[in-house]
Structure formats: structure tokens, C-alpha cells
mmCIF file of C-alpha atoms in Angstrom:
data_model
loop_
_atom_site.group_PDB
_atom_site.id
_atom_site.type_symbol
_atom_site.label_atom_id
_atom_site.label_comp_id
_atom_site.label_asym_id
_atom_site.label_seq_id
_atom_site.Cartn_x
_atom_site.Cartn_y
_atom_site.Cartn_z
ATOM 1 C CA UNK A 167 -64.502 9.035 -25.690
ATOM 2 C CA UNK A 168 -66.212 6.987 -28.347
ATOM 3 C CA UNK A 169 -63.063 4.931 -28.874
ATOM 4 C CA UNK A 170 -63.067 4.076 -25.163
ATOM 5 C CA UNK A 171 -66.676 2.903 -25.292
ATOM 6 C CA UNK A 172 -65.995 0.700 -28.309
ATOM 7 C CA UNK A 173 -62.741 -0.641 -26.848
ATOM 8 C CA UNK A 174 -64.407 -1.459 -23.517
ATOM 9 C CA UNK A 175 -67.270 -3.209 -25.314
ATOM 10 C CA UNK A 176 -64.733 -5.321 -27.205
ATOM 11 C CA UNK A 177 -62.859 -6.058 -23.955
ATOM 12 C CA UNK A 178 -66.056 -7.049 -22.124
ATOM 13 C CA UNK A 179 -67.200 -9.382 -24.905
ATOM 14 C CA UNK A 180 -63.719 -10.895 -25.249
ATOM 15 C CA UNK A 181 -63.191 -11.458 -21.512
ATOM 16 C CA UNK A 182 -66.694 -12.687 -20.653
ATOM 17 C CA UNK A 183 -67.265 -15.172 -23.460
ATOM 18 C CA UNK A 184 -65.428 -18.223 -24.710
ATOM 19 C CA UNK A 185 -65.152 -17.132 -28.310
ATOM 20 C CA UNK A 186 -64.319 -19.422 -31.180
ATOM 21 C CA UNK A 187 -61.733 -18.185 -33.656
ATOM 22 C CA UNK A 188 -64.560 -17.335 -36.058
ATOM 23 C CA UNK A 189 -66.363 -15.292 -33.375
ATOM 24 C CA UNK A 190 -63.138 -13.536 -32.392
ATOM 25 C CA UNK A 191 -62.475 -12.637 -36.029
ATOM 26 C CA UNK A 192 -66.032 -11.238 -36.305
ATOM 27 C CA UNK A 193 -65.574 -9.256 -33.091
ATOM 28 C CA UNK A 194 -62.325 -7.653 -34.227
ATOM 29 C CA UNK A 195 -63.236 -7.141 -37.902
ATOM 30 C CA UNK A 196 -67.020 -6.884 -38.340
ATOM 31 C CA UNK A 197 -68.806 -6.035 -35.088
ATOM 32 C CA UNK A 198 -68.170 -2.307 -34.769
ATOM 33 C CA UNK A 199 -69.599 0.398 -37.046
ATOM 34 C CA UNK A 200 -69.441 4.060 -36.126
ATOM 35 C CA UNK A 201 -69.578 7.537 -37.675
ATOM 36 C CA UNK A 202 -68.484 10.951 -36.444
ATOM 37 C CA UNK A 203 -68.028 14.127 -38.425
ATOM 38 C CA UNK A 204 -65.111 15.438 -36.356
ATOM 39 C CA UNK A 205 -61.721 14.984 -38.059
ATOM 40 C CA UNK A 206 -59.960 14.922 -34.688
ATOM 41 C CA UNK A 207 -62.305 12.404 -33.060
ATOM 42 C CA UNK A 208 -62.096 10.186 -36.137
ATOM 43 C CA UNK A 209 -58.273 10.080 -36.072
ATOM 44 C CA UNK A 210 -58.081 9.472 -32.313
ATOM 45 C CA UNK A 211 -60.718 6.734 -32.503
ATOM 46 C CA UNK A 212 -59.072 4.918 -35.406
ATOM 47 C CA UNK A 213 -55.682 4.868 -33.651
ATOM 48 C CA UNK A 214 -57.062 3.778 -30.280
ATOM 49 C CA UNK A 215 -59.194 0.976 -31.699
ATOM 50 C CA UNK A 216 -56.173 -0.473 -33.482
ATOM 51 C CA UNK A 217 -54.209 -0.371 -30.217
ATOM 52 C CA UNK A 218 -57.082 -2.166 -28.443
ATOM 53 C CA UNK A 219 -57.169 -5.156 -30.863
ATOM 54 C CA UNK A 220 -60.055 -4.019 -33.033
ATOM 55 C CA UNK A 221 -58.108 -4.642 -36.194
ATOM 56 C CA UNK A 222 -60.672 -3.559 -38.783
ATOM 57 C CA UNK A 223 -63.146 -1.128 -37.256
ATOM 58 C CA UNK A 224 -65.689 0.250 -39.652
ATOM 59 C CA UNK A 225 -65.601 3.897 -38.738
ATOM 60 C CA UNK A 226 -66.206 6.863 -40.934
ATOM 61 C CA UNK A 227 -65.450 10.537 -40.802
ATOM 62 C CA UNK A 228 -68.971 11.291 -41.883
ATOM 63 C CA UNK A 229 -72.171 13.153 -41.327
ATOM 64 C CA UNK A 230 -74.525 10.370 -40.219
ATOM 65 C CA UNK A 231 -77.668 12.383 -40.829
ATOM 66 C CA UNK A 232 -76.853 13.490 -44.348
ATOM 67 C CA UNK A 233 -74.976 10.255 -45.112
ATOM 68 C CA UNK A 234 -71.857 11.952 -46.414
ATOM 69 C CA UNK A 235 -68.708 9.871 -46.027
ATOM 70 C CA UNK A 236 -65.180 11.152 -46.399
ATOM 71 C CA UNK A 237 -63.459 7.771 -46.098
ATOM 72 C CA UNK A 238 -66.022 5.520 -47.718
ATOM 73 C CA UNK A 239 -63.677 2.534 -48.040
ATOM 74 C CA UNK A 240 -63.732 1.995 -44.258
ATOM 75 C CA UNK A 241 -67.528 1.842 -44.406
ATOM 76 C CA UNK A 242 -67.910 -0.555 -47.352
ATOM 77 C CA UNK A 243 -70.632 -3.155 -46.904
ATOM 78 C CA UNK A 244 -72.404 -1.310 -44.133
ATOM 79 C CA UNK A 245 -75.336 -3.395 -42.909
ATOM 80 C CA UNK A 246 -78.779 -2.054 -43.763
ATOM 81 C CA UNK A 247 -79.799 -2.559 -40.124
ATOM 82 C CA UNK A 248 -78.080 -3.273 -36.824
ATOM 83 C CA UNK A 249 -78.693 -5.574 -33.858
ATOM 84 C CA UNK A 250 -77.564 -2.970 -31.313
ATOM 85 C CA UNK A 251 -77.239 0.800 -31.491
ATOM 86 C CA UNK A 252 -75.662 2.852 -28.702
ATOM 87 C CA UNK A 253 -75.403 6.554 -29.416
ATOM 88 C CA UNK A 254 -75.571 10.102 -28.173
ATOM 89 C CA UNK A 255 -76.682 12.474 -30.924
ATOM 90 C CA UNK A 256 -75.089 15.912 -30.709
ATOM 91 C CA UNK A 257 -76.982 18.191 -28.346
ATOM 92 C CA UNK A 258 -78.339 21.341 -29.970
ATOM 93 C CA UNK A 259 -77.035 20.339 -33.389
ATOM 94 C CA UNK A 260 -78.615 21.745 -36.537
ATOM 95 C CA UNK A 261 -78.567 20.496 -40.106
ATOM 96 C CA UNK A 262 -78.982 22.686 -43.171
ATOM 97 C CA UNK A 263 -82.775 23.070 -43.684
ATOM 98 C CA UNK A 264 -82.303 23.238 -47.476
ATOM 99 C CA UNK A 265 -80.599 19.826 -47.479
ATOM 100 C CA UNK A 266 -83.213 18.331 -45.152
ATOM 101 C CA UNK A 267 -85.951 19.248 -47.650
ATOM 102 C CA UNK A 268 -84.464 16.701 -50.058
ATOM 103 C CA UNK A 269 -83.739 14.025 -47.470
ATOM 104 C CA UNK A 270 -85.703 10.815 -46.906
ATOM 105 C CA UNK A 271 -86.730 11.739 -43.353
ATOM 106 C CA UNK A 272 -90.464 11.363 -42.786
ATOM 107 C CA UNK A 273 -90.595 14.348 -40.427
ATOM 108 C CA UNK A 274 -88.437 17.259 -41.554
ATOM 109 C CA UNK A 275 -86.593 19.419 -39.034
ATOM 110 C CA UNK A 276 -83.112 20.846 -38.732
ATOM 111 C CA UNK A 277 -82.742 19.436 -35.183
ATOM 112 C CA UNK A 278 -80.103 16.692 -35.234
ATOM 113 C CA UNK A 279 -81.481 14.802 -32.228
ATOM 114 C CA UNK A 280 -84.883 14.321 -33.872
ATOM 115 C CA UNK A 281 -83.251 13.376 -37.182
ATOM 116 C CA UNK A 282 -80.993 10.915 -35.343
ATOM 117 C CA UNK A 283 -83.997 9.283 -33.667
ATOM 118 C CA UNK A 284 -85.678 8.793 -37.044
ATOM 119 C CA UNK A 285 -82.409 7.424 -38.447
ATOM 120 C CA UNK A 286 -81.985 5.038 -35.496
ATOM 121 C CA UNK A 287 -85.520 3.682 -35.850
ATOM 122 C CA UNK A 288 -84.814 2.980 -39.521
ATOM 123 C CA UNK A 289 -81.411 1.330 -38.852
ATOM 124 C CA UNK A 290 -82.351 -0.889 -35.867
ATOM 125 C CA UNK A 291 -83.523 -4.438 -36.575
ATOM 126 C CA UNK A 292 -86.960 -5.321 -35.183
ATOM 127 C CA UNK A 293 -86.730 -6.804 -31.713
ATOM 128 C CA UNK A 294 -83.164 -5.688 -31.028
ATOM 129 C CA UNK A 295 -81.746 -3.200 -28.537
ATOM 130 C CA UNK A 296 -80.868 0.460 -28.536
ATOM 131 C CA UNK A 297 -79.664 2.959 -25.949
ATOM 132 C CA UNK A 298 -79.695 6.700 -26.671
ATOM 133 C CA UNK A 299 -78.686 9.761 -24.666
ATOM 134 C CA UNK A 300 -80.961 12.734 -25.356
ATOM 135 C CA UNK A 301 -81.270 16.061 -23.647
ATOM 136 C CA UNK A 302 -84.557 16.141 -21.775
ATOM 137 C CA UNK A 303 -86.213 18.986 -23.639
ATOM 138 C CA UNK A 304 -86.387 16.826 -26.783
ATOM 139 C CA UNK A 305 -88.970 14.565 -25.131
ATOM 140 C CA UNK A 306 -91.188 17.403 -23.981
ATOM 141 C CA UNK A 307 -91.118 19.800 -26.904
ATOM 142 C CA UNK A 308 -94.512 19.842 -28.603
ATOM 143 C CA UNK A 309 -94.493 22.981 -30.730
ATOM 144 C CA UNK A 310 -93.047 21.347 -33.862
ATOM 145 C CA UNK A 311 -94.612 18.484 -35.814
ATOM 146 C CA UNK A 312 -91.304 16.659 -36.332
ATOM 147 C CA UNK A 313 -90.810 16.429 -32.548
ATOM 148 C CA UNK A 314 -94.308 15.172 -31.721
ATOM 149 C CA UNK A 315 -94.429 12.722 -34.663
ATOM 150 C CA UNK A 316 -90.976 11.327 -33.883
ATOM 151 C CA UNK A 317 -91.998 10.848 -30.235
ATOM 152 C CA UNK A 318 -95.073 8.954 -31.465
ATOM 153 C CA UNK A 319 -92.773 6.668 -33.477
ATOM 154 C CA UNK A 320 -90.602 6.085 -30.408
ATOM 155 C CA UNK A 321 -93.611 5.277 -28.225
ATOM 156 C CA UNK A 322 -95.571 3.182 -30.736
ATOM 157 C CA UNK A 323 -92.982 1.447 -32.898
ATOM 158 C CA UNK A 324 -89.715 1.330 -30.980
ATOM 159 C CA UNK A 325 -90.867 -0.704 -27.968
ATOM 160 C CA UNK A 326 -89.501 1.954 -25.624
ATOM 161 C CA UNK A 327 -89.351 0.237 -22.245
ATOM 162 C CA UNK A 328 -87.184 2.460 -20.041
ATOM 163 C CA UNK A 329 -86.382 6.135 -19.658
ATOM 164 C CA UNK A 330 -83.711 6.981 -17.093
ATOM 165 C CA UNK A 331 -83.735 10.635 -16.084
ATOM 166 C CA UNK A 332 -80.219 11.736 -15.207
ATOM 167 C CA UNK A 333 -79.452 14.763 -13.045
ATOM 168 C CA UNK A 334 -78.081 17.884 -14.694
ATOM 169 C CA UNK A 335 -74.300 17.967 -15.006
ATOM 170 C CA UNK A 336 -73.757 14.242 -15.685
ATOM 171 C CA UNK A 337 -71.929 15.010 -18.918
ATOM 172 C CA UNK A 338 -69.571 17.640 -17.567
ATOM 173 C CA UNK A 339 -67.279 17.916 -20.580
ATOM 174 C CA UNK A 340 -69.995 19.226 -22.911
ATOM 175 C CA UNK A 341 -73.255 21.023 -22.206
ATOM 176 C CA UNK A 342 -72.795 20.363 -18.469
ATOM 177 C CA UNK A 343 -75.976 22.184 -17.580
ATOM 178 C CA UNK A 344 -78.212 20.044 -19.795
ATOM 179 C CA UNK A 345 -80.451 17.522 -18.037
ATOM 180 C CA UNK A 346 -80.368 14.268 -19.998
ATOM 181 C CA UNK A 347 -82.362 11.063 -20.384
ATOM 182 C CA UNK A 348 -81.265 7.583 -21.378
ATOM 183 C CA UNK A 349 -83.807 5.855 -23.609
ATOM 184 C CA UNK A 350 -83.794 2.074 -23.967
#
């Protein structure tokens, strides 16, 4: 459903703003950057974005956490930081602990949600906006240093202003039983 989210964002911006030709070109060729490590999701997203007038989306079939790209040409000139980040890290994902040892993450763990939060904080420009879907247990787990230290970063450096607690079952297609939070 990532393609739908990106396409609807494009549609909203296009329909609710009087864009100059330069702004429209930016919207269709430069505004959207996205990674997913699923071959199927990548192919579906690329096709659907083209159909929905996003002529040059910067999407990659890649592992965001380990920064491995399989179609690097579509991700040339990636910005160092972003104005807006909207994401839902994979629930219950794990990265290879041996690879994490050599990574640049300040707080090492194999948990993808914690690694994603560290990555997001690094990639988001100061003073800009982010929305993240996390399963609730991530916020309350205290038995691992990476979790508690990453939560400290979120609270002290990310200007966290809202947590929306969603009822269990909101995301019915995957991990339906997981209670989730939206962090802004």
C-alpha cells in the first residue's frame, strides 16, 4: 500500500495547491524517496507511481537499515536529510547482529524498529516533521540499552509532541493483534 500513500500524497498536493510548472516538475520528479526490500512491493510501487503521474519516483529495492541498494540508479543523489518522513518500520523485524556490529548506529540492536528510529532521527532535518507507526511494546521495553537510549533520543532530541495510541487490530492485513502507536 505504499504506492497508494505516495500517490494520494501527490494527488493531495497537486489538487490543493496552485503549483507553478517548476513546483509541479519537482513534485513529480524530486519529491518522493522511498525504500523497501520486497521485490514484489518494489515492482508494484514503481508501476503504480508511474500510472499516477509521479514520473520519476526515487524508490529503491533496498534494505534501508543496512543501506544496501539493488537498483542504485533510481536512488542517485539521495538527500542527506529530509523535510518530512512518513514510515512504518517492519514489526518484529530483525537484522543480522554480525552486520550491526559494524554499522554506524549509536545503539546496537538487531531490532529493526529501534534501528529505524535511529535512522529516522539522523535523516530528518531539524525542525521538520515525521510520523511513524510503531508497535506499542517498543515504547515500553526497558530491558535493553538500545531501546532505552533510543527512547531518550526520541524524547530529548526529536521534539516528540504527540503519541496516538491505536486500538489493537487497526492494521488487519499484517500483525492484526499488535497494538500500535503513531508518533509525531
